[in-house]
Structures are given as structure tokens and as C-alpha cells.
Amino acid sequence: MHFKWNYEPPTPEEQHAAEELGEKLSLHPKLALLLIRRGITTESAAKRFFRPQLADLINPFLMKDMDLAVDRLNDAMGRKERILVYGDYDVDGCTAVALVYKFLQQFYSNIDYYIPDRYDEGYGISQQGLEYAQQTGVKLIIILDCGIKAIQEIAYAKTLGIDFIICDHHVPDEELPPAVAILNPKREDDTYPFKHLCGCGVGFKFMQAFAKNNGIPFSRLIPLLDLCAVSIAADLVNVVDENRILAFHGLHQLNHNPSVGLKAIIEICGLTGRELSMSDIMFRIGPRINASGRMESGKETVDLLVERDLAVALTEAERINEYNEQRKDIDKQMTEEANQIVERLESQKHRSSIVLYDEHWKKGVVGIVASRMTELYFRPTVVLTRDGDFATGSARSVKGFDVYAAIKSCRDLLVNFGGHTYACGLTLRWDKLIEFRRRFQQYVEEHIHPMQIEALLQIDAVIDFKDITKRFHNDLKRFSPLGPGNQKPVFATEGVYDYGTSKVVGRDQEHIKLELVDSKSSNVMNGIAFGQSEAAKYIKSKRAFDIAYTIEDNIYKHNAVQLQIEDIHPAEEE
């Protein structure tokens, strides 16, 4: 009983179009309506959506500077120059480095990789990283998921005789670094037709272009698509168009023939033998890959992702799993502390945004805490910690609000910042914190729409239990891979009742295990409502209520479905 439900009934035109499309596709009209509202209005478009083809990937040479990047890489290999693949310490950066390194290593041996230490070196190109490159004789650095703002660092590298190829997806400034090539579809002068690649996706396009230029069969790239799927899911980029193709085939690779490193992580997660989804990556695989960079060194993650021996990989995966357990403890403590600050400070509680800082918080976990605060309070949130004379941290946003623009409006106060619409990193002097908070919050107050900070739940369709057949469920699964731009459909059913067997469960009795019936069929539906035990008393009162839910596989009962209840409303309140 937390959300305001937002449901737009179909117009007569949408209803007619859905019925027509559903008939052509032998698809339930409610599911056909989901396609219509995703802009998929024809039979051919629906077939492309349900069966994404690798042949439909965009020509990589349409990306600006791609020809320059491939030429420079070819030259480096021809001259036997030492190449360094350099990346960020998060999931996107680590998977990108692993992908490019693994592919090039098949054809070239004078190659190495480098991940900066979050605590000793910070984000992006570091002095230590450049020193390492110089000492090991590197002449070309391929930098992934960062570098788009590293003007001074790349200019300095040129004086050392080191060239850069940038593969990034973060929003560039007006001035670009003096790199040999800058691959970034968000460049204002880039006409590449798809703007939402992740850093790993840009790295993949680079390797696709290199392969094409050198007559290497595309089939040699397919084993790397599992890394693309992991990155797309974890980095929360839009799962549409080219990302959908990469994620679709990447999930297939992950489920049927994952790389040794990812296979070890899957085993450590207890996911072996299950059909993996984007949710499994987001909530199980991704956090473990991230944990190494958050707690210790992201290089350990890349070591695992490029490992070829399963026994070694399992040992490395166990260590990364331990980092994740440590991260969860720190994450829980910091989130509780952050929550107490918000509850204590009236100035934070009633603003349209939240800015929190504590000099003892762990730098590698502030991004997670910012996400938790955003989910809890439905506010754009900045969480910062102290690093010497500086405050460093992360910003996260709510749907539809550009937090990058809000951070950019304070750029005169910042030492460094970067990111995209929904997530940013930033650094400023500690003594500028109060002014930054005032300016950031003022910008949000002036630019955010009241609906963006409401606890809204978007309902995709209202259905009855009789609609939830095995065929309906199987067709619904064809909408995957799911994510931003193609969110998991949320359904509502009105006037349901407890079958008489629902009960509170969980270690702290915080969840409800439900068995429900509605008035239009004899179907008894199983459901689980996480963290909603306060509704149990009403449910057991035999009164009608409405539910909003997603439809999931019941992992304990083969071919059965389970409703994951997102929210419960008493029927009489409607």
C-alpha cells in the first residue's frame, strides 16, 4: 500500500490495432497492446522484436572515428607496439576490458590490461596508470568506459609517445581530448543511429569493425556476447534496438556456453542449471563483479573474466563472492546511517532532492547507497564521502529527471564529474559541500516535475486470472531481455480474495505467501509479496483487494507461474 497506480486504458484505436496485431501473431490482445505501446505496430516489426538478428547490427564504421581507430590498431599490430587495454573498475569497464583483451589476444600477444585502483588512483586515467604504461613500453592505450573528459591526461600521454583510442558512452564536454580516435555515439558530431550503447557495447563495435577490416569471421565475436549482456544489464542502459540484439544473443551465450570466468560466477551464485535472465545479472552476477572494484581492486575481476582454467576461476570467484558479502554488510550499515540522516534533517526530508555526506563512508559503496535512497524516497540523490581535502561520490536519479544536467549546473564548484542522465560521479573540495548542496537542490526544485517524485507504479494492463494461461506466460517470456526501455510488464487484477491459505513468512515475518482467487475464474494463483506483511491483516479479513504484480516462473514448481506482488490496494479505496 505504497504506490499510486498509473494506468492508461487503451484508446479505441489502440484496442483495434492490438486486436489486429494479436490476430496476425496469434498473440493475446493484452500482449499485443504491450507491443503497440512499445512502438511495435506491424507483424514484421514484432517478428524482429521477438527474434532479434545479429545480421541487423549496425555497421560499426558508421560511428565517427571508427576508421581512425581501426587504422591505428592495425598500425600498432604491424609495428609490434605494446598495447594496453585500460578500463573503469565497475561492471561495464571490467567487462569491456575483458572483451577487447580476449578478442585481440587471439591475434596479438604484445598486449596487457589495466584497471585503476578506486582508492589509490580514483576514476579514469591516473598518473600511476600512465607511469605503468610508460615503464612497460606501451605505445597505444585503448581506454574503455571512461576517458571522454581526460583532456590533460591524454595530452600529457602524447608527450610520452603514448596514443589513446577512447571507447566511451558518457556525455562529452564541448572540448574533446586529443586522442587518435574517440568512439562515443553521444558525441554531438556523431551520426551513429543508436545512442545508448554501454562502454562494453562501444568496445564490441570497435572489435566488430576491426574484425570486418581484417577479414575475421563475425562468428569469432559471438563467444564474447555474454560479456555484452552482463554489461547491458548491470549498467542499466536501454534494452532496445542494438542493445536488445546484443543482450538477446548474449543471454543465449550466457545460458548455453558461458566463458570460464562467468561460468564460475554463475556457479558461485547458485544459478547453475537455471535459465538466466537480465534480473539474475542485475541482482546476482553484476553485484559480485562490481564487488571487487568496490572493496579491493577491479583488476581481480578482469583476471577472473579472462581466466581459462575453471578450477582457478572458481577460486577467484569465491574470493570475489567474499568481497560481495563484505560489501553487503557495509552497504546495509551505510544505508541505515543515511536513512537516519534524512529522517533527522527536516531540510532533507521535505526537499525534491537529497544530498548526504559523511567522511567515514566507504567510497566504493556510496553509489549503491545513492540508489537505495532514490528507491526509498523517490528523489534524485547525491551521496558523498571524504577523500583528503575532497568530497567524492555518486548521484542517482528518478525516472525522467536528468541528474547529469543538475550536476553540470554546479560545474564551477566541481573538480571533476561525469556520467549520464540517471547516474553520475563527482568530486569537489570538501569546503564547497554546503554551497554545492544548496545549488544542486535549487536546480532540482526548479526543474523537476512533481510527478517525478511521486511513488508511481506504472500498470501496463488490467487482466483477470483466467487470462494467465501457460500460452500467455510463454508469450510473455518472449518480451525478454527486459530492462530500461522494455521494462518487465506490470499487470493489475481487481477484486481478488484470499483463498484461505495465505500466510506471513520470512525470518522476520516480513513477507506474505499468497494463494488468491478472483471472481471471474476458478484459478487459484500463487503469489509472493516481499516486505508487505502489513497488508496481511486486511487480506485475511476476507475482503476484496486489488493487486499489481509481475508474472514469474515458479522455480520450485516446473511449468508453474507465481505472481510477484508489487503493491496491494483495498478494493473499497478504489
Coordinates of C-alpha atoms in Angstrom, one line a residue, residues 75-543:
D75 CA 49.4 0.1 -37.3
A76 CA 50.2 -0.8 -33.7
M77 CA 50.0 -4.5 -34.5
G78 CA 52.0 -4.1 -37.7
R79 CA 54.8 -2.3 -35.8
K80 CA 54.6 -4.8 -32.9
E81 CA 53.9 -2.0 -30.4
R82 CA 52.8 -2.8 -26.9
I83 CA 49.1 -2.2 -26.4
L84 CA 47.4 -1.6 -23.1
V85 CA 43.6 -2.1 -22.6
Y86 CA 42.5 0.2 -19.8
G87 CA 39.1 0.5 -18.2
D88 CA 36.9 1.6 -15.4
Y89 CA 36.6 -0.5 -12.2
D90 CA 32.8 -1.1 -12.5
V91 CA 31.0 -3.9 -14.3
D92 CA 30.8 -2.0 -17.6
G93 CA 34.5 -1.2 -17.5
C94 CA 35.7 -4.6 -16.4
T95 CA 33.6 -6.5 -19.0
A96 CA 34.7 -4.1 -21.7
V97 CA 38.4 -4.6 -20.9
A98 CA 37.9 -8.4 -20.8
L99 CA 36.1 -8.4 -24.1
V100 CA 38.6 -6.3 -26.0
Y101 CA 41.6 -8.0 -24.4
K102 CA 40.2 -11.6 -25.0
F103 CA 39.4 -10.8 -28.6
L104 CA 42.7 -9.2 -29.5
Q105 CA 44.8 -11.7 -27.6
Q106 CA 43.8 -14.3 -30.1
F107 CA 45.7 -12.5 -32.8
Y108 CA 48.3 -10.5 -31.0
S109 CA 50.5 -11.3 -27.9
N110 CA 52.1 -7.9 -27.1
I111 CA 49.0 -6.8 -25.1
D112 CA 48.2 -6.1 -21.5
Y113 CA 45.3 -4.7 -19.4
Y114 CA 45.0 -2.3 -16.5
I115 CA 42.2 -1.3 -14.1
P116 CA 43.0 1.7 -11.8
D117 CA 42.5 1.2 -8.0
R118 CA 39.4 3.1 -6.9
Y119 CA 41.1 4.1 -3.6
D120 CA 44.7 4.9 -4.6
E121 CA 44.1 6.2 -8.1
G122 CA 40.4 7.2 -8.5
Y123 CA 38.3 7.3 -11.6
G124 CA 39.7 7.4 -15.1
I125 CA 43.2 7.8 -16.3
S126 CA 45.6 8.0 -13.4
Q127 CA 49.2 9.2 -13.0
Q128 CA 50.1 5.6 -11.8
G129 CA 48.4 4.2 -14.9
L130 CA 50.4 6.3 -17.2
E131 CA 53.6 5.5 -15.3
Y132 CA 52.8 1.8 -15.7
A133 CA 52.2 2.3 -19.4
Q134 CA 55.5 4.2 -19.9
Q135 CA 57.5 1.7 -17.8
T136 CA 56.2 -1.3 -19.8
G137 CA 56.8 0.3 -23.2
V138 CA 53.1 0.9 -24.1
K139 CA 52.6 3.0 -27.3
L140 CA 48.8 2.6 -27.6
I141 CA 46.1 2.6 -24.9
I142 CA 42.6 1.5 -25.7
I143 CA 40.5 3.1 -22.9
L144 CA 37.0 1.8 -22.2
D145 CA 34.0 3.2 -20.3
C146 CA 36.0 6.3 -19.3
G147 CA 38.4 8.9 -20.8
I148 CA 36.0 11.2 -22.6
K149 CA 36.9 14.1 -20.3
A150 CA 40.6 13.3 -19.8
I151 CA 41.9 16.2 -21.8
Q152 CA 45.0 17.0 -19.7
E153 CA 45.9 13.3 -19.0
I154 CA 45.8 12.4 -22.7
A155 CA 47.7 15.5 -23.7
Y156 CA 50.4 14.5 -21.2
A157 CA 50.4 10.9 -22.5
K158 CA 51.2 12.3 -26.0
T159 CA 54.3 13.9 -24.7
L160 CA 55.4 10.4 -23.5
G161 CA 54.7 9.0 -27.0
I162 CA 51.6 7.2 -26.0
D163 CA 48.4 7.4 -28.2
F164 CA 44.9 6.8 -27.0
I165 CA 41.8 5.3 -28.6
I166 CA 38.7 6.2 -26.4
C167 CA 35.7 3.9 -26.3
D168 CA 33.2 5.7 -24.0
H169 CA 29.5 6.3 -23.7
H170 CA 29.4 9.1 -21.1
V171 CA 28.3 12.6 -22.1
P172 CA 31.2 14.5 -23.6
D173 CA 32.1 18.1 -22.9
E174 CA 32.4 20.7 -25.7
E175 CA 36.1 20.2 -25.8
L176 CA 37.3 16.6 -26.6
P177 CA 40.6 15.0 -25.5
P178 CA 43.5 14.9 -28.1
A179 CA 43.1 11.2 -28.7
V180 CA 43.8 9.5 -32.1
A181 CA 40.2 8.4 -32.2
I182 CA 37.1 9.0 -29.9
L183 CA 34.4 6.4 -30.3
N184 CA 31.3 7.7 -28.4
P185 CA 27.9 7.7 -30.0
K186 CA 26.9 10.6 -27.7
R187 CA 29.3 12.9 -29.5
E188 CA 27.4 15.9 -30.9
D189 CA 29.1 15.4 -34.3
D190 CA 28.4 11.6 -34.4
T191 CA 25.5 10.4 -36.6
Y192 CA 25.7 6.8 -35.4
P193 CA 22.0 5.8 -35.3
F194 CA 21.9 4.3 -31.8
K195 CA 23.0 6.5 -28.9
H196 CA 22.5 4.1 -25.9
L197 CA 25.4 1.7 -26.1
C198 CA 27.2 0.9 -22.9
G199 CA 31.0 1.1 -22.6
C200 CA 31.3 -2.6 -23.3
G201 CA 29.0 -2.2 -26.3
V202 CA 31.3 0.5 -27.8
G203 CA 34.2 -1.8 -27.2
F204 CA 32.3 -4.6 -29.0
K205 CA 31.6 -2.3 -32.0
F206 CA 35.3 -1.5 -32.2
M207 CA 36.2 -5.2 -32.3
Q208 CA 33.4 -5.8 -34.9
A209 CA 35.0 -3.1 -37.1
F210 CA 38.5 -4.5 -36.6
A211 CA 37.3 -8.0 -37.5
K212 CA 35.5 -6.7 -40.6
N213 CA 38.5 -4.7 -41.7
N214 CA 40.8 -7.7 -41.3
G215 CA 38.6 -10.4 -42.8
I216 CA 38.0 -12.1 -39.4
P217 CA 34.6 -14.0 -39.4
F218 CA 31.9 -12.4 -37.2
S219 CA 31.5 -15.9 -35.6
R220 CA 34.7 -15.2 -33.7
L221 CA 33.0 -12.4 -31.8
I222 CA 29.9 -14.4 -30.7
P223 CA 31.6 -16.0 -27.7
L224 CA 32.2 -12.5 -26.3
L225 CA 28.5 -11.6 -26.3
D226 CA 27.9 -13.0 -22.8
L227 CA 30.1 -10.1 -21.5
C228 CA 27.9 -7.6 -23.5
A229 CA 24.7 -9.0 -21.9
V230 CA 26.2 -8.7 -18.4
S231 CA 27.3 -5.1 -19.1
I232 CA 24.0 -4.0 -20.6
A233 CA 22.0 -5.4 -17.7
A234 CA 24.3 -4.1 -15.0
D235 CA 24.8 -0.6 -16.4
L236 CA 21.0 -0.1 -16.9
V237 CA 21.2 1.2 -20.5
N238 CA 18.1 1.0 -22.7
V239 CA 17.4 -2.6 -23.8
V240 CA 16.1 -1.6 -27.2
D241 CA 17.4 -1.7 -30.8
E242 CA 21.1 -2.6 -31.0
N243 CA 21.3 -3.3 -27.2
R244 CA 18.4 -5.7 -27.5
I245 CA 20.2 -7.6 -30.2
L246 CA 23.4 -7.8 -28.2
A247 CA 21.6 -8.7 -24.9
F248 CA 19.4 -11.3 -26.6
H249 CA 22.3 -13.2 -28.1
G250 CA 24.5 -12.5 -25.1
L251 CA 21.9 -14.1 -22.8
H252 CA 21.8 -17.1 -25.1
Q253 CA 25.6 -17.4 -24.9
L254 CA 25.5 -17.0 -21.1
N255 CA 22.9 -19.7 -20.8
H256 CA 24.4 -22.2 -23.2
N257 CA 28.2 -21.6 -23.4
P258 CA 29.4 -19.0 -21.0
S259 CA 33.1 -18.1 -20.7
V260 CA 35.0 -19.9 -18.0
G261 CA 35.0 -16.8 -15.7
L262 CA 31.3 -16.2 -16.0
K263 CA 30.6 -19.9 -15.5
A264 CA 32.4 -19.7 -12.2
I265 CA 30.4 -16.7 -11.1
I266 CA 27.2 -18.4 -12.1
E267 CA 28.2 -21.5 -10.0
I268 CA 29.1 -19.3 -7.0
C269 CA 25.7 -17.5 -7.3
G270 CA 23.9 -20.9 -7.2
L271 CA 22.4 -20.2 -10.6
T272 CA 23.7 -23.3 -12.4
G273 CA 21.0 -25.2 -14.3
R274 CA 18.6 -22.2 -14.4
E275 CA 17.6 -20.2 -17.4
L276 CA 19.3 -16.9 -16.6
S277 CA 17.6 -13.6 -17.1
M278 CA 18.6 -9.9 -17.1
S279 CA 17.3 -9.8 -13.5
D280 CA 19.8 -12.6 -12.5
I281 CA 22.6 -10.4 -13.9
M282 CA 21.4 -7.2 -12.2
F283 CA 20.8 -8.8 -8.7
R284 CA 23.2 -11.7 -8.6
I285 CA 26.0 -11.7 -11.1
G286 CA 26.6 -7.9 -11.5
P287 CA 27.0 -7.1 -7.8
R288 CA 29.7 -9.8 -7.5
I289 CA 31.6 -8.5 -10.5
N290 CA 31.3 -5.0 -9.0
A291 CA 32.3 -6.0 -5.5
S292 CA 36.0 -6.4 -6.4
G293 CA 36.3 -2.8 -7.6
R294 CA 34.2 -1.5 -4.7
M295 CA 36.2 -3.3 -1.9
E296 CA 39.6 -4.0 -3.3
S297 CA 40.8 -4.0 -6.9
G298 CA 38.8 -4.2 -10.1
K299 CA 41.8 -5.9 -11.8
E300 CA 40.8 -9.1 -9.9
T301 CA 37.5 -9.1 -11.8
V302 CA 39.2 -8.9 -15.2
D303 CA 41.7 -11.6 -14.1
L304 CA 38.6 -13.8 -13.5
L305 CA 36.8 -12.8 -16.7
V306 CA 39.8 -13.7 -18.9
E307 CA 40.7 -16.9 -17.0
R308 CA 40.7 -20.2 -19.0
D309 CA 41.1 -22.7 -16.2
L310 CA 37.8 -23.5 -14.4
A311 CA 39.4 -24.6 -11.1
V312 CA 41.4 -21.3 -10.9
A313 CA 38.3 -19.3 -11.9
L314 CA 36.2 -20.9 -9.1
T315 CA 38.9 -20.0 -6.6
E316 CA 38.9 -16.4 -7.9
A317 CA 35.1 -16.3 -7.9
E318 CA 35.0 -17.4 -4.3
R319 CA 37.2 -14.5 -3.3
I320 CA 35.0 -12.1 -5.3
N321 CA 32.0 -13.6 -3.5
E322 CA 33.6 -12.8 -0.2
Y323 CA 34.1 -9.2 -1.3
N324 CA 30.4 -9.1 -2.1
E325 CA 29.5 -10.3 1.4
Q326 CA 31.7 -7.6 2.9
R327 CA 30.1 -5.1 0.6
K328 CA 26.6 -6.1 1.7
D329 CA 27.4 -5.5 5.4
I330 CA 28.9 -2.1 4.7
D331 CA 26.1 -1.2 2.3
K332 CA 23.5 -2.1 4.9
Q333 CA 25.2 -0.1 7.6
M334 CA 25.7 3.0 5.4
T335 CA 22.1 2.8 4.1
E336 CA 20.8 2.8 7.7
E337 CA 23.0 5.7 8.6
A338 CA 21.9 7.7 5.5
N339 CA 18.3 6.9 6.3
Q340 CA 18.7 8.2 9.8
I341 CA 20.2 11.5 8.5
V342 CA 17.3 12.0 6.2
E343 CA 14.8 11.3 9.0
R344 CA 16.6 13.6 11.3
L345 CA 17.1 16.5 9.0
E346 CA 13.9 18.2 8.1
S347 CA 15.8 20.2 5.4
Q348 CA 16.4 16.9 3.6
K349 CA 13.1 15.2 4.2
H350 CA 10.9 17.9 2.5
R351 CA 13.2 18.8 -0.5
S352 CA 12.8 17.5 -4.0
S353 CA 16.3 16.0 -3.8
I354 CA 18.7 14.6 -1.2
V355 CA 22.4 15.4 -0.7
L356 CA 24.1 13.4 2.1
Y357 CA 27.8 13.2 3.1
D358 CA 29.8 11.5 5.8
E359 CA 33.6 11.5 5.9
H360 CA 33.7 7.9 7.2
W361 CA 31.6 6.3 4.4
K362 CA 33.4 3.9 2.0
K363 CA 34.0 5.4 -1.4
G364 CA 33.2 2.2 -3.3
V365 CA 29.7 1.8 -1.8
V366 CA 28.3 5.4 -2.0
G367 CA 26.8 4.7 -5.4
I368 CA 24.8 1.8 -4.1
V369 CA 23.6 3.9 -1.1
A370 CA 22.5 6.7 -3.5
S371 CA 20.5 4.1 -5.5
R372 CA 18.9 2.9 -2.3
M373 CA 17.9 6.4 -1.2
T374 CA 16.5 7.1 -4.6
E375 CA 14.3 4.0 -4.4
L376 CA 13.2 4.7 -0.9
Y377 CA 12.4 8.4 -1.2
F378 CA 11.8 8.9 -4.9
R379 CA 14.2 11.8 -5.0
P380 CA 17.4 12.5 -7.1
T381 CA 20.1 11.7 -4.6
V382 CA 23.8 12.6 -4.1
V383 CA 25.9 10.6 -1.6
L384 CA 29.4 11.7 -0.8
T385 CA 32.4 10.7 1.4
R386 CA 35.7 12.4 2.2
D387 CA 38.9 11.7 0.4
G388 CA 41.6 14.1 1.9
D389 CA 40.6 17.6 1.1
F390 CA 37.9 16.4 -1.3
A391 CA 34.4 15.1 -1.3
T392 CA 33.8 12.3 -3.8
G393 CA 30.7 10.4 -4.6
S394 CA 27.8 9.4 -6.8
A395 CA 24.4 10.8 -7.9
R396 CA 21.4 8.7 -8.9
S397 CA 18.1 9.9 -10.4
V398 CA 14.4 9.2 -10.7
K399 CA 12.7 8.3 -13.9
G400 CA 12.6 11.2 -16.4
F401 CA 14.9 13.6 -14.5
D402 CA 18.4 14.4 -15.9
V403 CA 20.7 14.3 -12.9
Y404 CA 23.7 14.9 -15.2
A405 CA 22.3 18.3 -16.1
A406 CA 21.8 19.1 -12.4
I407 CA 25.4 18.2 -11.6
K408 CA 26.7 20.1 -14.7
S409 CA 24.9 23.3 -13.5
C410 CA 27.3 23.2 -10.5
R411 CA 30.4 22.5 -12.5
D412 CA 32.2 25.7 -11.3
L413 CA 32.2 24.1 -7.8
L414 CA 33.5 20.7 -9.1
V415 CA 37.0 19.3 -9.6
N416 CA 35.6 16.6 -11.8
F417 CA 32.3 15.0 -12.8
G418 CA 30.9 12.6 -15.5
G419 CA 28.1 10.3 -16.3
H420 CA 24.7 10.2 -18.0
T421 CA 21.1 11.0 -17.4
Y422 CA 20.5 8.7 -14.4
A423 CA 23.9 8.3 -12.8
C424 CA 26.9 10.5 -12.2
G425 CA 30.2 10.5 -10.4
L426 CA 31.6 13.8 -9.0
T427 CA 34.5 15.2 -7.0
L428 CA 34.7 18.6 -5.3
R429 CA 36.6 20.3 -2.5
W430 CA 35.2 19.4 1.0
D431 CA 34.8 23.1 1.9
K432 CA 32.4 23.6 -1.2
L433 CA 29.9 20.9 0.0
I434 CA 27.4 23.3 1.6
E435 CA 27.3 25.5 -1.4
F436 CA 27.1 22.5 -3.7
R437 CA 24.1 21.1 -1.8
R438 CA 22.3 24.5 -2.0
R439 CA 22.9 24.9 -5.7
F440 CA 22.1 21.3 -6.6
Q441 CA 18.9 21.3 -4.6
Q442 CA 17.8 24.6 -6.1
Y443 CA 18.3 23.3 -9.6
V444 CA 16.3 20.2 -8.9
E445 CA 13.5 22.3 -7.3
E446 CA 13.3 24.5 -10.4
H447 CA 13.4 21.7 -13.0
I448 CA 11.8 18.5 -11.6
H449 CA 8.1 17.8 -12.3
P450 CA 6.0 16.9 -9.2
M451 CA 5.0 13.6 -10.7
Q452 CA 8.7 12.5 -11.0
I453 CA 9.0 12.4 -7.2
E454 CA 5.7 10.5 -6.6
A455 CA 5.7 6.9 -5.7
L456 CA 4.2 5.9 -9.0
L457 CA 3.7 2.3 -10.3
Q458 CA 3.0 2.1 -14.0
I459 CA 0.4 -0.6 -14.8
D460 CA 0.7 -2.0 -18.3
A461 CA -2.6 -3.9 -18.4
V462 CA -5.5 -4.9 -16.3
I463 CA -6.2 -8.7 -16.7
D464 CA -8.1 -11.5 -15.0
F465 CA -6.6 -14.7 -13.6
K466 CA -8.3 -16.6 -16.5
D467 CA -6.0 -14.7 -18.9
I468 CA -2.9 -16.2 -17.2
T469 CA -2.6 -19.4 -19.2
K470 CA 0.5 -21.4 -20.0
R471 CA 0.4 -19.9 -23.5
F472 CA 0.1 -16.4 -22.1
H473 CA 3.1 -16.9 -19.8
N474 CA 5.3 -18.4 -22.6
D475 CA 4.4 -15.5 -24.9
L476 CA 5.2 -13.0 -22.2
K477 CA 8.6 -14.5 -21.7
R478 CA 9.4 -13.7 -25.4
F479 CA 9.4 -10.0 -24.4
S480 CA 12.8 -10.6 -22.7
P481 CA 15.5 -9.4 -22.5
L482 CA 13.9 -6.8 -20.2
G483 CA 15.3 -3.6 -18.8
P484 CA 15.0 0.2 -19.3
G485 CA 13.0 1.0 -22.4
N486 CA 11.5 -2.5 -22.3
Q487 CA 10.5 -2.9 -18.6
K488 CA 9.0 -6.0 -17.2
P489 CA 5.2 -5.7 -17.7
V490 CA 3.2 -4.9 -14.6
F491 CA -0.3 -6.2 -14.5
A492 CA -3.2 -5.5 -12.2
T493 CA -6.2 -7.7 -11.3
E494 CA -9.1 -6.2 -9.4
G495 CA -11.3 -7.7 -6.8
V496 CA -9.2 -10.7 -5.7
Y497 CA -9.6 -12.7 -2.4
D498 CA -7.5 -14.8 -0.2
Y499 CA -8.2 -18.4 -0.9
G500 CA -7.9 -19.0 2.8
T501 CA -4.3 -20.3 2.9
S502 CA -2.2 -17.1 2.6
K503 CA 0.3 -16.6 5.4
V504 CA 3.1 -14.4 6.6
V505 CA 6.6 -15.8 6.0
G506 CA 10.2 -14.8 6.3
R507 CA 12.8 -14.7 9.1
D508 CA 11.3 -11.5 10.4
Q509 CA 7.7 -12.3 9.2
E510 CA 8.1 -9.5 6.7
H511 CA 6.7 -11.2 3.5
I512 CA 3.3 -12.7 2.6
K513 CA 2.9 -16.0 0.7
L514 CA -0.4 -15.8 -1.1
E515 CA -3.0 -18.1 -2.6
L516 CA -5.6 -16.0 -4.4
V517 CA -8.8 -16.2 -6.4
D518 CA -10.7 -13.7 -8.4
S519 CA -14.4 -13.6 -9.2
K520 CA -14.1 -14.4 -12.9
S521 CA -12.4 -17.9 -12.8
S522 CA -11.7 -20.8 -10.5
N523 CA -7.9 -20.4 -11.0
V524 CA -6.0 -20.3 -7.7
M525 CA -2.9 -18.2 -8.2
N526 CA 0.2 -18.4 -6.1
G527 CA 2.0 -15.2 -5.2
I528 CA 4.7 -13.6 -3.0
A529 CA 4.6 -10.1 -1.6
F530 CA 8.0 -9.1 -0.3
G531 CA 8.2 -6.7 2.6
Q532 CA 4.4 -6.2 2.6
S533 CA 3.4 -8.1 5.7
E534 CA 1.4 -5.0 7.0
A535 CA -1.3 -5.9 4.4
A536 CA -1.7 -9.4 5.9
K537 CA -4.4 -8.5 8.3
Y538 CA -6.6 -6.9 5.6
I539 CA -6.0 -9.9 3.3
K540 CA -7.1 -12.4 5.9
S541 CA -10.3 -10.3 6.6
K542 CA -11.9 -11.9 3.5
R543 CA -12.5 -8.5 1.9

